[in-house]
Coordinates of C-alpha atoms in Angstrom, one line a residue:
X7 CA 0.0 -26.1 9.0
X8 CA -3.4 -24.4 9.6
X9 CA -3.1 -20.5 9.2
X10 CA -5.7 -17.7 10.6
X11 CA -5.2 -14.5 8.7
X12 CA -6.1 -11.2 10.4
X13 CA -6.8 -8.3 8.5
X14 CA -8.9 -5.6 10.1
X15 CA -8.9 -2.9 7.0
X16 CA -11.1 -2.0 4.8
X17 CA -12.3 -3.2 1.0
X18 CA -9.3 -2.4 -1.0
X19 CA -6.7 -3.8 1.7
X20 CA -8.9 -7.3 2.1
X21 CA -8.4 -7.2 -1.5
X22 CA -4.8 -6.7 -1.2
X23 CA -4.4 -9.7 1.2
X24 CA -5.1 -12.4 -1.8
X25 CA -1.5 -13.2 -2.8
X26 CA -0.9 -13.9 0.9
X27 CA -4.1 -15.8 1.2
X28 CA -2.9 -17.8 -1.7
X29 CA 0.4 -18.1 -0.3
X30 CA -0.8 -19.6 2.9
X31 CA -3.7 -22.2 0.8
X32 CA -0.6 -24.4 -0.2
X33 CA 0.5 -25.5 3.0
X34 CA -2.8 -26.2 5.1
X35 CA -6.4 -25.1 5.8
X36 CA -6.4 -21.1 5.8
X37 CA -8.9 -18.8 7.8
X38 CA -9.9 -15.2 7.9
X39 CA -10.6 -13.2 10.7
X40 CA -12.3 -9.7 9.3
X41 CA -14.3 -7.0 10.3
X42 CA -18.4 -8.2 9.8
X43 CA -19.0 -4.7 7.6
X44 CA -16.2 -6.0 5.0
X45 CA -16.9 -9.5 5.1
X46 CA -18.8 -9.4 1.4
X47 CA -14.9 -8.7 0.4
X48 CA -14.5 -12.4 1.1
X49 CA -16.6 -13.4 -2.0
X50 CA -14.1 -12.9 -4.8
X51 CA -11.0 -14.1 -2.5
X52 CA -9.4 -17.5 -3.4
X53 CA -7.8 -19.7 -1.1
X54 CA -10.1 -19.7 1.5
X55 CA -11.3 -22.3 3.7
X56 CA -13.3 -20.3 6.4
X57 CA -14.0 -16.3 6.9
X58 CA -14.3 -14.9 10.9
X59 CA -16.3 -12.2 10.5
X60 CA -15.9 -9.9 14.0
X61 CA -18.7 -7.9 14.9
X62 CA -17.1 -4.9 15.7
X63 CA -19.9 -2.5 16.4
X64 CA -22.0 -5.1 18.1
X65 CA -19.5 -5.9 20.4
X66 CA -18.6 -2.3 21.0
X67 CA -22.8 -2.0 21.7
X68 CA -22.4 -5.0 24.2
X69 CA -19.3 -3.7 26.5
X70 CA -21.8 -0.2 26.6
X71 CA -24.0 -2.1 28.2
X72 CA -21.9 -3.8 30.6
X73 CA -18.1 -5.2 30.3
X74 CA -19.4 -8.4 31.5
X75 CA -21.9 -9.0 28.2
X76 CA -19.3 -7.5 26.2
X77 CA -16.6 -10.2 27.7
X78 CA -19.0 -12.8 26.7
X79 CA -20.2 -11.7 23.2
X80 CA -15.8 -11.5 22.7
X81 CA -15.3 -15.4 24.5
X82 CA -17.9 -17.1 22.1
X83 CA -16.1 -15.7 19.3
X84 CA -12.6 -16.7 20.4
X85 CA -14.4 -20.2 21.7
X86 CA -15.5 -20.8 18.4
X87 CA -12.6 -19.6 16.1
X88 CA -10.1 -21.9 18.1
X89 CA -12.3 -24.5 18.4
X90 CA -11.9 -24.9 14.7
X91 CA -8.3 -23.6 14.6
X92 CA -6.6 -25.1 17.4
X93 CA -2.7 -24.7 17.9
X94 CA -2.6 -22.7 14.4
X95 CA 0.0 -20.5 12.8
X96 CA -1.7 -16.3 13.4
X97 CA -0.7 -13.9 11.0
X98 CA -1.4 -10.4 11.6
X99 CA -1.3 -8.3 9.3
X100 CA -2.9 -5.5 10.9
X101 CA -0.9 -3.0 13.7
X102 CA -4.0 -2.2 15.7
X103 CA -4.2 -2.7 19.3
X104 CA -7.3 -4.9 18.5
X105 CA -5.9 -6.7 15.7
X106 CA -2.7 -7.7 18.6
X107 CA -5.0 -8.6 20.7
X108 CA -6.7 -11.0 18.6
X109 CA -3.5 -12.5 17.6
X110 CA -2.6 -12.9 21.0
X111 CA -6.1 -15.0 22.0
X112 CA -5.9 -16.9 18.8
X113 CA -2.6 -18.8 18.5
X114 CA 1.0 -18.9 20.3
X115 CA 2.6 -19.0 16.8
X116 CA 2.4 -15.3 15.8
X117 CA 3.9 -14.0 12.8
X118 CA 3.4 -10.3 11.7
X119 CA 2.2 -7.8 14.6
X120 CA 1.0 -9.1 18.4
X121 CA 2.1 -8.5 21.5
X122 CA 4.7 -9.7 24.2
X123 CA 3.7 -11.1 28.2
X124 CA 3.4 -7.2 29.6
X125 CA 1.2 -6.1 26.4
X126 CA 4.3 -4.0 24.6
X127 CA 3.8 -4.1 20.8
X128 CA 5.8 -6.6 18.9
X129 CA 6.5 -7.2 15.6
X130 CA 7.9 -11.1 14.4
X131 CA 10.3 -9.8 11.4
X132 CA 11.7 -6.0 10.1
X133 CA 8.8 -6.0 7.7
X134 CA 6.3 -6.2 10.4
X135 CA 8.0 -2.7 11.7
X136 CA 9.0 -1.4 8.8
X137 CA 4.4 -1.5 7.6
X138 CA 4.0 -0.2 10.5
X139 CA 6.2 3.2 10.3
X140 CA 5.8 3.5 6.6
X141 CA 2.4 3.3 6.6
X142 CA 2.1 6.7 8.3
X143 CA 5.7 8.0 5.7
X144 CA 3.8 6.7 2.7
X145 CA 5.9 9.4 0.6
X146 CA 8.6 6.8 1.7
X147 CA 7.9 3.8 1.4
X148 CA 9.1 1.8 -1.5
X149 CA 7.7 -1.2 -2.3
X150 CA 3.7 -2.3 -3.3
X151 CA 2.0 -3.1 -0.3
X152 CA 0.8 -6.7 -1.9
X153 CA 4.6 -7.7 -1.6
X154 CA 5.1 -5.9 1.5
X155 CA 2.2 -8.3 3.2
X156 CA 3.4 -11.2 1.9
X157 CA 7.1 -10.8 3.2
X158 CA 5.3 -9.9 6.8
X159 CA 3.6 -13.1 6.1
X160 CA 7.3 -15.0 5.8
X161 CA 6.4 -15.0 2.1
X162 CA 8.4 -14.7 -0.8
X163 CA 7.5 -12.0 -2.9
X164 CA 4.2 -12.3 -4.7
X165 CA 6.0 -12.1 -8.5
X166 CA 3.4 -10.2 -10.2
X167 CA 0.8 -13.2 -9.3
X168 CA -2.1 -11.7 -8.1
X169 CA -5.9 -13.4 -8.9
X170 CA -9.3 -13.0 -7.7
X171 CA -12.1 -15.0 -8.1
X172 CA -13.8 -13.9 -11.0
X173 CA -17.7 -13.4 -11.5
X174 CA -19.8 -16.6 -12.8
X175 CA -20.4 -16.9 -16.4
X176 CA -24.4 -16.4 -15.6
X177 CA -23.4 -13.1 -14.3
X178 CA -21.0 -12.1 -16.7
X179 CA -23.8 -12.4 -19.6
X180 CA -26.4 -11.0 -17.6
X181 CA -24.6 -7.9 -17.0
X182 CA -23.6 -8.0 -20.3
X183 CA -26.9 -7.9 -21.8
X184 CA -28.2 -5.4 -19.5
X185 CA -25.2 -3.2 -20.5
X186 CA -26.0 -3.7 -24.3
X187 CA -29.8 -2.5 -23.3
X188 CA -28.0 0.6 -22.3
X189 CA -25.8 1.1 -24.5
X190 CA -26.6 4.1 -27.4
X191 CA -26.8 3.0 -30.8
X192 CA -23.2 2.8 -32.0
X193 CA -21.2 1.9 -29.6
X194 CA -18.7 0.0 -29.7
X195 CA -17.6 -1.4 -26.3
X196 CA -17.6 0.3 -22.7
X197 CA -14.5 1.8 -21.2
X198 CA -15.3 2.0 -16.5
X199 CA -14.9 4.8 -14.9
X200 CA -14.5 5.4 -11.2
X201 CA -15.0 8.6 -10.0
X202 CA -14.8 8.5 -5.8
X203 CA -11.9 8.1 -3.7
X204 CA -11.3 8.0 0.0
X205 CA -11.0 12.0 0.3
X206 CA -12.5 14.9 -1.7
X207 CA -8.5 15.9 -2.5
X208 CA -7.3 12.0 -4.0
X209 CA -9.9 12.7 -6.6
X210 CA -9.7 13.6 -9.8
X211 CA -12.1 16.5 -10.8
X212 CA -15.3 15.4 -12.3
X213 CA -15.0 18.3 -15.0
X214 CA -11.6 16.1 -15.9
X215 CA -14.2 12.9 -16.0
X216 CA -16.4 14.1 -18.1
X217 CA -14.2 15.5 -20.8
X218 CA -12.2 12.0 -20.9
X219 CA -15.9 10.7 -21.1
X220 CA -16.5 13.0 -24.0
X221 CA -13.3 12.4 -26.2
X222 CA -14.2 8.2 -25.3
X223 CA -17.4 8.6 -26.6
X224 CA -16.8 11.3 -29.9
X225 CA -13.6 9.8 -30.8
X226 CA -13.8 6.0 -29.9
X227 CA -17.4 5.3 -30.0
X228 CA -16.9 3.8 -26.3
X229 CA -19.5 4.3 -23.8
X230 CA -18.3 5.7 -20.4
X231 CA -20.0 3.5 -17.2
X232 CA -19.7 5.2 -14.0
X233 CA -19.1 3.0 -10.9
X234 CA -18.9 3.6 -7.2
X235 CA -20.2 3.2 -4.0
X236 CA -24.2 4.7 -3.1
X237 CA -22.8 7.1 -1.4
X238 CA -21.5 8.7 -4.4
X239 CA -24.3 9.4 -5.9
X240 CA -24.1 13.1 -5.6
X241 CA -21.2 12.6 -8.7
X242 CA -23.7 10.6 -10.6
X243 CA -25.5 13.4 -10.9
X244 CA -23.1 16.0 -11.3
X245 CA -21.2 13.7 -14.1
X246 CA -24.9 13.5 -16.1
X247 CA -25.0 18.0 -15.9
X248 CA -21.4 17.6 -17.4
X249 CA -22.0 14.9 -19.9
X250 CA -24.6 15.9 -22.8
X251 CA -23.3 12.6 -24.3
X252 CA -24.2 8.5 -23.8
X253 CA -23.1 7.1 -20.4
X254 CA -24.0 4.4 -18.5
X255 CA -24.6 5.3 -14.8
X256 CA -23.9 1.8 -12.4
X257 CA -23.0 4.3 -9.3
X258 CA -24.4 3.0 -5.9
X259 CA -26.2 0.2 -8.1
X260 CA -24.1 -2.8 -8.1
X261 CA -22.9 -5.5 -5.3
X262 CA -19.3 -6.9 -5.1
X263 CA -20.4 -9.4 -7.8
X264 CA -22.3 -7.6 -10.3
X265 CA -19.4 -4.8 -9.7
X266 CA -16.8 -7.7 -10.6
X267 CA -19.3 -8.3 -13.6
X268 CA -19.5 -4.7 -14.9
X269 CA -15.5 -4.5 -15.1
X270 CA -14.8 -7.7 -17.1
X271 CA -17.7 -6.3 -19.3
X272 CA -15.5 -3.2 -19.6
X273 CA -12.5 -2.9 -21.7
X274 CA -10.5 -0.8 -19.6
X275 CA -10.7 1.3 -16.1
X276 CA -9.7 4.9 -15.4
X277 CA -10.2 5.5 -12.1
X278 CA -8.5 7.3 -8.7
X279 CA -6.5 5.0 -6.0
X280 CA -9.4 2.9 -4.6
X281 CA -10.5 -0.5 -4.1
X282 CA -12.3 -0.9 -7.5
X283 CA -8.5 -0.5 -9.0
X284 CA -7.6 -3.5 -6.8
X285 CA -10.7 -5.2 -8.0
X286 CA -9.8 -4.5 -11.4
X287 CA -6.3 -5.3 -11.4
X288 CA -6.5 -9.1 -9.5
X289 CA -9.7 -10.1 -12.3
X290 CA -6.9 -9.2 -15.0
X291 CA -8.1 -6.1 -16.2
X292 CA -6.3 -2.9 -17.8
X293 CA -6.4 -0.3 -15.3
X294 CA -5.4 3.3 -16.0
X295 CA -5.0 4.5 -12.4
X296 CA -4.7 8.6 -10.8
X297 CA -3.0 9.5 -7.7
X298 CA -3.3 12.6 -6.1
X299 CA -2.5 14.1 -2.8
X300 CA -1.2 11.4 -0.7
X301 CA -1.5 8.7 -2.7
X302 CA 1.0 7.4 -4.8
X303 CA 1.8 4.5 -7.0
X304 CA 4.9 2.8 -5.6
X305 CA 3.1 1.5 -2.3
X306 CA -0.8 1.3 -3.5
X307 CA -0.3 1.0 -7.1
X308 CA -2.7 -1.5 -9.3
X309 CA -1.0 -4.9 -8.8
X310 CA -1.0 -6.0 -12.1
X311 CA 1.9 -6.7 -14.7
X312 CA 1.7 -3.6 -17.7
X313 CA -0.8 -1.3 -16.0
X314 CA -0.8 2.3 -15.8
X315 CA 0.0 4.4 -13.3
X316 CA -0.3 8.4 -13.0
X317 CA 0.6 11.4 -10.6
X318 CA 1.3 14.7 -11.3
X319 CA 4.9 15.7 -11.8
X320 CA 5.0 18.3 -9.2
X321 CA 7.8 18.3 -6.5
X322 CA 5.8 18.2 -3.6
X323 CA 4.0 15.2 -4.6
X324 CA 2.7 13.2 -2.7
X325 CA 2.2 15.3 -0.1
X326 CA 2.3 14.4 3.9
X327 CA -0.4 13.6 6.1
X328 CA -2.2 15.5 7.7
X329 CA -0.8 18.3 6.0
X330 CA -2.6 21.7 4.7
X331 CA -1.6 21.6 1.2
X332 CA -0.2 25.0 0.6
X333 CA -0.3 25.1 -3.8
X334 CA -4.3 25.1 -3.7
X335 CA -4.4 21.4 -4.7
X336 CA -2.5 21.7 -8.0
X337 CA -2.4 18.5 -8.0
X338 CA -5.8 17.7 -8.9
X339 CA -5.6 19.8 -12.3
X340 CA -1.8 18.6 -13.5
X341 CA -3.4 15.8 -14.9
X342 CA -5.0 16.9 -18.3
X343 CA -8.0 14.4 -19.6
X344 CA -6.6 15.1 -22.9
X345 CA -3.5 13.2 -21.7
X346 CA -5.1 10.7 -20.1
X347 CA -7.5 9.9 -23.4
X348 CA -3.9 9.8 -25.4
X349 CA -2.5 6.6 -23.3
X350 CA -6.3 4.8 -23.0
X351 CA -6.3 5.6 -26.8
X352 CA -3.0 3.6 -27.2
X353 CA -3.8 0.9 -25.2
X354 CA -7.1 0.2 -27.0
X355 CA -6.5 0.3 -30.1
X356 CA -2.4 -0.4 -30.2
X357 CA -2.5 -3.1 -27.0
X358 CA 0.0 -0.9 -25.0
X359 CA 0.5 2.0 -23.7
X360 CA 2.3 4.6 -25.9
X361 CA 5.8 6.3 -25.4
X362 CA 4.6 9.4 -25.5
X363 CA 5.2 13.0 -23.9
X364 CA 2.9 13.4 -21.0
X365 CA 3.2 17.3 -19.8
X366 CA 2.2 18.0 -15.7
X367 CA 2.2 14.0 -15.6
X368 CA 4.1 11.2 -14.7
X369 CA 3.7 8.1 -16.2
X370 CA 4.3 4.4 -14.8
X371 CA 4.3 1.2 -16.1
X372 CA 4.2 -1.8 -13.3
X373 CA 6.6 -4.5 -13.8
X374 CA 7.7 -7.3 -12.1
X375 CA 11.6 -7.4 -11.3
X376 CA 14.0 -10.1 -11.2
X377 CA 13.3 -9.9 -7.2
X378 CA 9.9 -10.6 -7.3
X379 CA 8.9 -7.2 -6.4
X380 CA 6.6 -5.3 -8.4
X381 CA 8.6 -1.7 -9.2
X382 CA 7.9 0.5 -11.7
X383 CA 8.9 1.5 -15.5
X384 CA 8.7 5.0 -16.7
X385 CA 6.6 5.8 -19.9
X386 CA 8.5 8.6 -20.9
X387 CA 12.4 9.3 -21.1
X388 CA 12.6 11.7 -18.5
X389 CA 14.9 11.9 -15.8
X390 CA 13.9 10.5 -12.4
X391 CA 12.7 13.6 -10.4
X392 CA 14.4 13.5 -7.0
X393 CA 11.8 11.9 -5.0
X394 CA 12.3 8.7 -7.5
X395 CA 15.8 8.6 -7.3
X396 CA 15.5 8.3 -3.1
X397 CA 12.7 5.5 -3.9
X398 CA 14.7 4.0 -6.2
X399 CA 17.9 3.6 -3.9
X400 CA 15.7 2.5 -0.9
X401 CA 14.2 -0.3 -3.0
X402 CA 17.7 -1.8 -4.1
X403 CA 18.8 -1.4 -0.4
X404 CA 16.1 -1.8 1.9
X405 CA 15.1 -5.2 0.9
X406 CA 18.5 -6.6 1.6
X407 CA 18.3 -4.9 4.6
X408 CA 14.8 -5.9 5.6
X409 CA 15.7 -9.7 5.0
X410 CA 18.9 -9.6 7.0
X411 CA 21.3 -9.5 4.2
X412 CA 24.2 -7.7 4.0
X413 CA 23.5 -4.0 2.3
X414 CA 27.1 -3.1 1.2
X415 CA 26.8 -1.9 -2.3
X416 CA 29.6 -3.7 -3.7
X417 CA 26.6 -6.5 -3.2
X418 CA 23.6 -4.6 -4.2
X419 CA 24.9 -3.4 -7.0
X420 CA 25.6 0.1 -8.2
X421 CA 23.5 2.8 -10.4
X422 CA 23.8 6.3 -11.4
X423 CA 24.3 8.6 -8.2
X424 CA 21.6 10.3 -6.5
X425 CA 22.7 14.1 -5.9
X426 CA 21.3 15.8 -3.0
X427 CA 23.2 18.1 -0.9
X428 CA 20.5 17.7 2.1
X429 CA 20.3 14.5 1.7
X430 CA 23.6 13.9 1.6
X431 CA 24.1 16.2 5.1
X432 CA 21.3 14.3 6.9
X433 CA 23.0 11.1 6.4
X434 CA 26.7 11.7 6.9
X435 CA 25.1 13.3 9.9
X436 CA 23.4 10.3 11.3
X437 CA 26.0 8.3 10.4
X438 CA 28.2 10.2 13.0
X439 CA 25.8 9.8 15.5
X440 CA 25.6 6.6 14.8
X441 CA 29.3 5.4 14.9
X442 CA 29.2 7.6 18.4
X443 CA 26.3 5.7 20.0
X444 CA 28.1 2.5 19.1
X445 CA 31.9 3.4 20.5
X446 CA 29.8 4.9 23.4
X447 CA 27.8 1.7 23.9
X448 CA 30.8 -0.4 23.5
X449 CA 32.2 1.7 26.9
X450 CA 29.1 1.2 28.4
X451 CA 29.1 -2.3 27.8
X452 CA 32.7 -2.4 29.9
X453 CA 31.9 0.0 32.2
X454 CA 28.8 1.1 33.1
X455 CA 29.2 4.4 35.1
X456 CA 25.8 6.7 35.3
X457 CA 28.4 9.2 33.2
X458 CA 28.6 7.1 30.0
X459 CA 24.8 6.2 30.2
X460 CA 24.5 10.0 30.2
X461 CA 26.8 10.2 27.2
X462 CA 24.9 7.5 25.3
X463 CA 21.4 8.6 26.0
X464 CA 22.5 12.1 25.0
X465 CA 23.8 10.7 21.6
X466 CA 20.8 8.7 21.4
X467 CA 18.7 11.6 22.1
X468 CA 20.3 13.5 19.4
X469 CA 20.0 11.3 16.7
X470 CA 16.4 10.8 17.3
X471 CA 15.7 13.9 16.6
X472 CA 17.7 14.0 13.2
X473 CA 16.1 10.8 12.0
X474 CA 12.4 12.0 12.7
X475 CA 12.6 15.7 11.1
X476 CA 14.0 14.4 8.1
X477 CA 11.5 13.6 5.5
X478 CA 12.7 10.8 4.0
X479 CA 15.1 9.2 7.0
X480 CA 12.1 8.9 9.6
X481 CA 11.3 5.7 8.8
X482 CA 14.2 4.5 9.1
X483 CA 14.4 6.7 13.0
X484 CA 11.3 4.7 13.6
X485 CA 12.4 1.3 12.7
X486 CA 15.9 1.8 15.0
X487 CA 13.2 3.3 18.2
X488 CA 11.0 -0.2 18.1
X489 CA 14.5 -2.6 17.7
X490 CA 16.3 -0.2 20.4
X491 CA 13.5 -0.4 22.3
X492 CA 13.5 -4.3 22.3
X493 CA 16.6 -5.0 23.0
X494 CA 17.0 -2.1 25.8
X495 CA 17.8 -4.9 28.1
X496 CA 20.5 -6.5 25.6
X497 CA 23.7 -4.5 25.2
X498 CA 24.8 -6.7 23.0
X499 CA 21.9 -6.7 21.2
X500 CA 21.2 -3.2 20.8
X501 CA 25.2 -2.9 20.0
X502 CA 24.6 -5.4 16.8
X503 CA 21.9 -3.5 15.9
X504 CA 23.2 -0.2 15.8
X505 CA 26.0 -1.6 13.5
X506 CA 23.6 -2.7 11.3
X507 CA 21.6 0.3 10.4
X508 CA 25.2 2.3 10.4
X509 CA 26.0 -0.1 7.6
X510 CA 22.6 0.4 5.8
X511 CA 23.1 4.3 5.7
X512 CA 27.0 3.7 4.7
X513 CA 25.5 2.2 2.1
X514 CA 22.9 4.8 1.2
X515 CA 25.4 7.8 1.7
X516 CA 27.8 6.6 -0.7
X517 CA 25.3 7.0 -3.7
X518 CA 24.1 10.2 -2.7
X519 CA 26.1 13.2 -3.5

């Protein structure tokens, strides 16, 4: 069958996308449909037959001056995308409004987000709603986003397998040689740095750069080469007042293929959360990667077998969105470059990462598990911190639950218990309101009277409100809204799936203590 992928996010997501892209390739011709500003992305993606690029600001320009143009401008696109993908398979991987909208011009077989015949938001499987709600929790969600796209895309999981095209050999040695012309005399290899991220707070503090630059350099003979985007030149420049030792500076001065080039010139990458980690990761490449603030490594963590992952061992890590952090962003200094030089110096000169202590830190190795699911391995022998354990517990739970399975855990298997006392009070507490709203449903069902309505929607009402102001059960209280919401015109329905998340926090509830 002919597949038409939409993904309407930016560099590193696209990147993201190439296990499902790969995925699709094996059962018929696969498309792309991306934003136009992005579309260079497309370059070192495998599996694909033909890219889409939408003109989002041009066609935003043409409905400004007139809806008519701008329905126009939007009909030649769709003319033209079905005319070469007629009757195909749509998966949408992206919740937008725009991105459902497309899916719903584009194909009548949907799979990930669209919408129904009176434009309500649906979603073709629970891992459609559960990317959805997580994406805004990401403190909660669980799993690598590279396996969560695949299972939206009806996918197994991706099983560690996650490649990009790589640069051409004429590349490769031209970057090379221009790298050796920069390089000081003495040294022995280069080691990539990337200093941006997404927000001033996800990065790592150049000061901390330049002193993992300076122990590379003093103690390794490697030469640090500083990547990223042209508008990040201004730490460029602030990296070169830091550094009175050899570096390479490639910030602002490569494209996606020279970029590609540079890393597999590079014996290893430190870098913060971004799409250059992605990049890294899918050409094969050992990535040592920081997360700060609200990024973490469970969810947007390198996707590649053995590399590192870091975040500092604070409790209120990560942190929320859209939330004023209230510890002066002691996160950004728990992370010592001294530490960070120990575990690059392992893996360069050992081959893996050492066992050692990492103060302030947290260390990850990524694995893939006998599920197919990329989880991660502790470097050191400390305890799980709470936060862990409730990731931990979702992971063994939530994918049973996600894939329709039964989440008893006599069949998912049993570990040590979690002990939380608020924990523990938030879900006996749902689970109450739960087993209410389904004896009161079951009433209803007989009998509906205005009274028991009442009853039930103040129950439901109730338990709302739980689900949402706990920090780690809101996903959840946003996953049971959308299927409620679905089925609010199917007692039966809506019965069934009450029972079923009252199993999944049964389940969850008798491991935590």
């Amino acid at each position: 069958m002919n597949t038409l992928v939409i993904n309407l996010t930016r560099f590193g997501d696209l990147l993201q996308t190439q296990p499902v892209l790969s995925g699709l390739a094996a059962q018929g011709r696969t498309g792309l449909v991306c934003l136009d500003n992005f579309q260079a992305t497309t370059e070192v993606l495998a599996g694909l037959d033909t890219v889409y690029p939408l003109q989002g600001a041009a066609l935003l320009a043409s409905l400004d001056r007139g809806w008519l143009e701008g329905l126009t401008v939007l009909k030649r696109y769709l003319a033209k995308v079905t005319s070469e993908y007629p009757d195909c398979r749509v998966v949408n991987l992206t919740p937008t409004i725009t991105a459902r909208l497309l899916a719903s011009c584009l194909g009548q077989h949907r799979v990930g987000f669209g919408l129904d015949g009176h434009g309500f938001t649906t979603h073709s499987n629970p891992w459609a709603m559960f990317l959805q709600t997580a994406s805004s929790s990401r403190g909660c969600s669980p799993f690598n986003v590279v396996d969560v796209f695949r299972r939206v895309a009806e996918l197994p999981p991706a099983n560690g397998c996650f490649s990009l095209t790589r640069p051409s050999e004429e590349e490769v040695s031209a970057t090379r040689t221009a790298l050796a012309g920069d390089a000081p005399h003495g040294s022995n290899g280069f080691v990539a740095l990337q200093l941006g991220a997404s927000e001033e707070r996800r990065r790592w503090p150049l000061e901390h750069f330049a002193r993992l630059g300076r122990l590379l350099w003093e103690k390794l003979s490697l030469t640090p080469v500083l990547l990223g985007s042209p508008g990040e030149r201004p730490l460029a420049e602030r990296f070169s007042a830091l550094a009175d030792y050899p570096h390479v500076d490639r910030i602002g001065r490569t494209n996606l293929s020279s970029l590609a080039a540079t890393l597999t010139c590079c014996r290893l990458l430190v870098t913060n959360d971004t799409g250059t980690m992605h990049l890294a990761a899918g050409l094969d490449m050992p990535v040592a990667a920081i997360f700060l603030a609200t990024a973490q490594p469970w969810d947007t963590g390198p996707y590649r077998q053995g590399s590192l992952s870091l975040e500092p061992a604070l409790a209120c890590h990560p942190c929320g969105f859209g939330i004023t952090c209230e510890h002066g962003l002691a996160c950004r200094q728990a992370i010592k470059p001294d530490v960070v030089f120990g575990l690059v110096r392992s893996r360069l000169e050992q081959g893996a990462w050492s066992r050692a202590q990492t103060p302030g830190t947290r260390a990850w190795l990524a694995e893939v598990e006998p599920s197919g699911f990329m989880g991660l391995r502790s470097l050191t022998d400390a305890p799980d911190d709470a936060r862990t354990a409730w990731v931990r517990l979702q992971r063994r739970f939530l994918s049973r639950f996600l894939d329709g399975q039964e989440v008893d855990p006599s069949t998912v298997g049993s570990e040590a218990v979690m002990e939380d006392s608020i924990l523990t009070g938030e879900l006996r507490a749902a689970c109450d309101l739960l087993t209410l709203l389904a004896s009161q449903g079951a009433l209803l069902a007989r009998e509906p009277r205005p009274a028991l309505k009442a009853k039930f929607l103040g129950y439901w009402q109730r338990l709302q409100a739980l689900l949402a102001q706990s920090g780690r059960l809101k996903v959840l209280g946003s996953m049971l809204l959308f299927e409620m919401e679905a089925r609010s015109s199917d007692m039966q329905g809506l019965l069934t799936c009450l029972r079923r998340y009252l199993e999944l926090l049964q389940g969850l509830r008798s491991l935590v203590r």
